[in-house]
Amino acid sequence: MSAVDYGREALDFIEGLGAYTKVPDAMDALATAFGRYGFEHIIVTGLPNPDQRFSQMVLAKKWPAEWFSLYTQKGYDRVDPVIRKCRQTVNPFEWSEAPYDPELEPGAVEVMRRAADFRMSRGFVVPIHGLTGYEAGVSLGGVHLDLNARSKPALHLIGMYGFDHIRRLLDPVPHPSMRLTPREREVLAWASQGKSAWEIGEILHITQRTAEEHLATAARKLGAVNRTHAVAIAIRHRIITP
Amino acid sequence: MIHVISAVNRHLYEDVLEQHFRVRHEIFVEERKWEALRKPDGREIDTYDNEDAIYLLALDNRRVLGGSRLYPTTKPTMLSEVFPHLAAVRGCPSDPLVWEWSRFFVSRERRDGAFNLQLMAAAQEFCLDQGIERLCLVMETWWLPRFHDIGFVVTPLGLPALIENSWTMAASIEVRQESLDVVRDRIGMKNVVRHDGPRLDAVARANLCGLAAQRRSA
C-alpha cells in the first residue's frame, strides 16, 4: 500500500468509529483494523501509579486470558520496560525500542520473554498523555507485523482515536442539554437534602416561585418526570453530590 | 480577558501587537528552536501576519500572556503552502467558514493547564460568535488527547509526519456550543473574549479574500 492508501484507510476507520456504541463492538472493530497490520492482541489501559493495581487501570483488552492473569499475578507492570517508556514519551514506539538492562533487570527480561510465548514477540505502543496529567496507552502485540514508516503513522492515529472512543463509551459525558446553571444545581442540591421549594427560597434568599422555576427547569433539562426523579438523575450523573 | 485584534481595531493595539511578535520570537525560536522562524530583529513575523490575520491575545494590563492567530482559508494558508503533505488524505480546506488556527502560545509564567483552556475557549467563543464553522490547524500529535479531553471534535486531514523531530498532524476542529460549554465548565468562566472598537465580520472578510483570489486567477 502507498502512504496515501494507509492514510485513507486509517481516516475512514476513524470517522466510522462513532458507529460503535458498545465497548465490545468497538474493540472488535479495532481488532479488525489492527489485525490488518498483523496485530493479534490489544490492550487499552491507564498506567498504574505505585499505589494502583494494573488490573484496575485496564479499560479494554483482547489479550489471552492466561497471559493477563500471569501478567497481573506476577506484577509484570512494575518491571515492564514498555510501560516505563510509555510514561516518558509522547511518541509511539516499538516494544523493542523500550530500553532495559538485562543484567540488572531480570524482571524486564522475563516479561518480554513470556510475552513472546503468547504470540507477542513484537509490539507497538501509542502513549496517551491527557490534560490533567493522566497517563495511558494502547499496546499492540503480534508476531508477523506490517510495521514500517508508512504503517506507523496510521497505527498512531487509530490508537489515539481508539483510546478516546473507548474512554468515552465507558464514561459518557452527560448530554449537553443536561448542563445546569450553578443556581439550578444549588436548588437541586437543597432539594436532595429534602428541602421544600419554600425552604430553598428562604435559604437562597429568592422567592418560593423562583425556586420552583429553577427546579422545574432543572427537571426539564434532565428529562425527569418530577422533582425526585430529577434529584436521582443529577446524583447518578454526578451533577450534584449526595 | 482575551482580546480580539484584527484590521478593524488594530489601531487600539499597535503596542500590544509589537510586543506579541517579540514574545512569539522568544517562545517559538529561542525556546522551541524553530530556527526557520528566526529573525534578526527578534520579531517573529511570517507571511500570514497580514491585514487578514485575527489575533486572540490574552492581556494583563497590556502585557501579552498568550495567544493564537486565525487566518482565512480562502487565501493560501500555512497548511496549504508549507505543510500540504499533512493534509494528503482529505485535502486543505478553502472555505470562508473554515479558518486556520496557528501560533498558539502561552508565556512561561502562565503554563498552568487552566490558562491553556482559556485560550482554547476563546477560539471556540470567537468562532461561534462570528459564524465560523471549523478551524483547521497543524499541531503536534500529542495534543490530540488534550483536545479529546475537553470534548473538541477533531478530524484528521491526513496522517502524522515527523517535522523537526516531533510527530505533527493536520486536523480540523468543529466549532460547537457543546465544546465551548465543556471548556467553560472546566475553567469556571462564562465569556473570555473581549472585542473593542468597530464590529468585525470575519466571514465577510474571508469572502472578500476569496473574491480577490478568483480575480487574480481569472
mmCIF file of N, CA and C in Angstrom, chain A residues 3 6-8 10-12 15 90-92 128-132 134 153-154 156-157 160-161 164 167 176 179, chain B residues 88-90 117 141-142 144-146 148-150 154-160 165 167 169 178 181-182 185-186:
data_model
loop_
_atom_site.group_PDB
_atom_site.id
_atom_site.type_symbol
_atom_site.label_atom_id
_atom_site.label_comp_id
_atom_site.label_asym_id
_atom_site.label_seq_id
_atom_site.Cartn_x
_atom_site.Cartn_y
_atom_site.Cartn_z
ATOM 1 N N ALA A 3 1.532 5.383 0.938
ATOM 2 C CA ALA A 3 1.289 6.156 2.156
ATOM 3 C C ALA A 3 -0.131 6.709 2.157
ATOM 4 N N TYR A 6 -2.632 3.940 3.066
ATOM 5 C CA TYR A 6 -2.628 3.734 4.523
ATOM 6 C C TYR A 6 -3.442 4.836 5.187
ATOM 7 N N GLY A 7 -3.218 6.067 4.712
ATOM 8 C CA GLY A 7 -3.882 7.218 5.308
ATOM 9 C C GLY A 7 -5.380 7.163 5.111
ATOM 10 N N ARG A 8 -5.806 6.865 3.887
ATOM 11 C CA ARG A 8 -7.246 6.859 3.606
ATOM 12 C C ARG A 8 -7.937 5.780 4.434
ATOM 13 N N ALA A 10 -6.966 4.476 7.270
ATOM 14 C CA ALA A 10 -6.977 4.842 8.690
ATOM 15 C C ALA A 10 -8.034 5.912 8.967
ATOM 16 N N LEU A 11 -8.095 6.937 8.124
ATOM 17 C CA LEU A 11 -9.038 8.029 8.368
ATOM 18 C C LEU A 11 -10.488 7.578 8.188
ATOM 19 N N ASP A 12 -10.723 6.710 7.205
ATOM 20 C CA ASP A 12 -12.078 6.169 7.048
ATOM 21 C C ASP A 12 -12.476 5.396 8.301
ATOM 22 N N GLU A 15 -13.224 7.813 11.181
ATOM 23 C CA GLU A 15 -14.501 8.512 11.037
ATOM 24 C C GLU A 15 -15.690 7.583 11.243
ATOM 25 N N VAL A 90 5.941 10.964 24.417
ATOM 26 C CA VAL A 90 4.655 11.166 23.752
ATOM 27 C C VAL A 90 4.677 10.515 22.367
ATOM 28 N N ASN A 91 5.826 9.987 21.965
ATOM 29 C CA ASN A 91 5.937 9.390 20.636
ATOM 30 C C ASN A 91 5.668 7.895 20.680
ATOM 31 N N PRO A 92 4.957 7.376 19.676
ATOM 32 C CA PRO A 92 4.731 5.935 19.633
ATOM 33 C C PRO A 92 6.049 5.199 19.396
ATOM 34 N N ILE A 128 -0.548 7.911 25.550
ATOM 35 C CA ILE A 128 -1.563 8.961 25.636
ATOM 36 C C ILE A 128 -1.284 9.770 26.898
ATOM 37 N N HIS A 129 -1.118 11.063 26.754
ATOM 38 C CA HIS A 129 -0.909 11.911 27.928
ATOM 39 C C HIS A 129 -1.982 12.981 27.938
ATOM 40 N N GLY A 130 -2.848 12.927 28.921
ATOM 41 C CA GLY A 130 -4.015 13.830 28.958
ATOM 42 C C GLY A 130 -3.693 15.165 29.582
ATOM 43 N N LEU A 131 -4.707 16.021 29.594
ATOM 44 C CA LEU A 131 -4.539 17.388 30.101
ATOM 45 C C LEU A 131 -4.247 17.417 31.582
ATOM 46 N N THR A 132 -4.926 16.573 32.330
ATOM 47 C CA THR A 132 -4.785 16.608 33.775
ATOM 48 C C THR A 132 -3.647 15.709 34.231
ATOM 49 N N TYR A 134 -3.031 12.593 33.253
ATOM 50 C CA TYR A 134 -3.199 11.139 33.290
ATOM 51 C C TYR A 134 -2.365 10.509 32.185
ATOM 52 N N PRO A 153 2.466 5.780 11.231
ATOM 53 C CA PRO A 153 1.591 6.947 11.458
ATOM 54 C C PRO A 153 0.110 6.571 11.462
ATOM 55 N N ALA A 154 -0.276 5.566 10.657
ATOM 56 C CA ALA A 154 -1.673 5.125 10.639
ATOM 57 C C ALA A 154 -2.036 4.492 11.978
ATOM 58 N N HIS A 156 -0.604 5.034 14.791
ATOM 59 C CA HIS A 156 -0.554 6.119 15.768
ATOM 60 C C HIS A 156 -1.936 6.766 15.914
ATOM 61 N N LEU A 157 -2.508 7.161 14.774
ATOM 62 C CA LEU A 157 -3.805 7.853 14.823
ATOM 63 C C LEU A 157 -4.931 6.913 15.251
ATOM 64 N N MET A 160 -4.829 6.493 18.986
ATOM 65 C CA MET A 160 -5.308 7.644 19.756
ATOM 66 C C MET A 160 -6.827 7.775 19.695
ATOM 67 N N TYR A 161 -7.392 7.615 18.496
ATOM 68 C CA TYR A 161 -8.842 7.706 18.377
ATOM 69 C C TYR A 161 -9.533 6.512 19.027
ATOM 70 N N ASP A 164 -9.686 7.216 22.718
ATOM 71 C CA ASP A 164 -10.688 8.221 23.069
ATOM 72 C C ASP A 164 -12.101 7.645 22.973
ATOM 73 N N ARG A 167 -12.741 5.269 25.897
ATOM 74 C CA ARG A 167 -12.860 6.041 27.136
ATOM 75 C C ARG A 167 -14.240 6.697 27.225
ATOM 76 N N PRO A 176 -25.417 17.488 26.576
ATOM 77 C CA PRO A 176 -25.254 18.926 26.788
ATOM 78 C C PRO A 176 -26.491 19.608 27.368
ATOM 79 N N ARG A 179 -26.792 20.225 30.990
ATOM 80 C CA ARG A 179 -25.970 21.206 31.695
ATOM 81 C C ARG A 179 -26.856 22.182 32.457
ATOM 82 N N ALA B 88 -2.706 15.245 3.028
ATOM 83 C CA ALA B 88 -2.697 14.494 1.766
ATOM 84 C C ALA B 88 -3.972 13.679 1.572
ATOM 85 N N VAL B 89 -4.602 13.247 2.665
ATOM 86 C CA VAL B 89 -5.764 12.368 2.502
ATOM 87 C C VAL B 89 -7.042 13.164 2.240
ATOM 88 N N ARG B 90 -7.334 14.144 3.057
ATOM 89 C CA ARG B 90 -8.606 14.868 2.936
ATOM 90 C C ARG B 90 -8.464 16.224 2.224
ATOM 91 N N LEU B 117 -6.610 26.286 28.591
ATOM 92 C CA LEU B 117 -8.033 26.069 28.335
ATOM 93 C C LEU B 117 -8.738 27.380 28.005
ATOM 94 N N THR B 141 1.073 15.886 17.427
ATOM 95 C CA THR B 141 0.042 14.859 17.591
ATOM 96 C C THR B 141 -0.298 14.599 19.060
ATOM 97 N N TRP B 142 0.650 14.838 19.972
ATOM 98 C CA TRP B 142 0.354 14.561 21.375
ATOM 99 C C TRP B 142 -0.700 15.524 21.950
ATOM 100 N N LEU B 144 -3.595 15.799 20.578
ATOM 101 C CA LEU B 144 -4.889 15.219 20.274
ATOM 102 C C LEU B 144 -5.649 14.757 21.528
ATOM 103 N N PRO B 145 -5.010 13.980 22.424
ATOM 104 C CA PRO B 145 -5.742 13.564 23.629
ATOM 105 C C PRO B 145 -6.177 14.747 24.495
ATOM 106 N N ARG B 146 -5.427 15.859 24.421
ATOM 107 C CA ARG B 146 -5.819 17.032 25.203
ATOM 108 C C ARG B 146 -7.097 17.639 24.642
ATOM 109 N N HIS B 148 -9.290 15.968 22.901
ATOM 110 C CA HIS B 148 -10.318 14.976 23.208
ATOM 111 C C HIS B 148 -10.826 15.162 24.629
ATOM 112 N N ASP B 149 -9.900 15.442 25.528
ATOM 113 C CA ASP B 149 -10.213 15.626 26.939
ATOM 114 C C ASP B 149 -11.275 16.690 27.186
ATOM 115 N N ILE B 150 -11.224 17.751 26.389
ATOM 116 C CA ILE B 150 -12.173 18.842 26.617
ATOM 117 C C ILE B 150 -13.311 18.810 25.608
ATOM 118 N N VAL B 154 -12.272 16.620 16.751
ATOM 119 C CA VAL B 154 -11.092 16.845 15.908
ATOM 120 C C VAL B 154 -11.052 15.784 14.816
ATOM 121 N N THR B 155 -11.004 16.208 13.559
ATOM 122 C CA THR B 155 -10.960 15.267 12.434
ATOM 123 C C THR B 155 -9.618 15.402 11.713
ATOM 124 N N PRO B 156 -8.875 14.302 11.603
ATOM 125 C CA PRO B 156 -7.577 14.401 10.911
ATOM 126 C C PRO B 156 -7.756 14.647 9.417
ATOM 127 N N LEU B 157 -6.842 15.391 8.830
ATOM 128 C CA LEU B 157 -6.866 15.641 7.389
ATOM 129 C C LEU B 157 -5.865 14.751 6.657
ATOM 130 N N GLY B 158 -5.010 14.102 7.438
ATOM 131 C CA GLY B 158 -4.005 13.211 6.870
ATOM 132 C C GLY B 158 -3.306 12.494 8.008
ATOM 133 N N LEU B 159 -2.260 11.738 7.681
ATOM 134 C CA LEU B 159 -1.529 11.014 8.723
ATOM 135 C C LEU B 159 -0.442 11.903 9.320
ATOM 136 N N PRO B 160 -0.055 11.642 10.573
ATOM 137 C CA PRO B 160 1.043 12.395 11.177
ATOM 138 C C PRO B 160 2.345 12.165 10.427
ATOM 139 N N ASN B 165 11.582 16.609 14.317
ATOM 140 C CA ASN B 165 11.620 15.595 15.375
ATOM 141 C C ASN B 165 10.357 15.459 16.205
ATOM 142 N N TRP B 167 6.183 14.410 16.028
ATOM 143 C CA TRP B 167 5.066 13.927 15.232
ATOM 144 C C TRP B 167 4.048 15.050 15.142
ATOM 145 N N MET B 169 0.572 16.711 12.918
ATOM 146 C CA MET B 169 -0.548 16.349 12.050
ATOM 147 C C MET B 169 -1.393 17.568 11.705
ATOM 148 N N GLU B 178 -21.479 22.955 22.310
ATOM 149 C CA GLU B 178 -21.230 21.920 23.321
ATOM 150 C C GLU B 178 -19.756 21.914 23.722
ATOM 151 N N ASP B 181 -19.103 24.800 25.906
ATOM 152 C CA ASP B 181 -19.681 24.572 27.239
ATOM 153 C C ASP B 181 -18.765 23.711 28.105
ATOM 154 N N VAL B 182 -18.175 22.658 27.496
ATOM 155 C CA VAL B 182 -17.307 21.774 28.273
ATOM 156 C C VAL B 182 -16.091 22.547 28.787
ATOM 157 N N ASP B 185 -17.041 25.006 31.463
ATOM 158 C CA ASP B 185 -17.280 24.284 32.698
ATOM 159 C C ASP B 185 -15.961 24.019 33.408
ATOM 160 N N ARG B 186 -14.943 23.615 32.632
ATOM 161 C CA ARG B 186 -13.642 23.285 33.213
ATOM 162 C C ARG B 186 -12.955 24.508 33.799
#
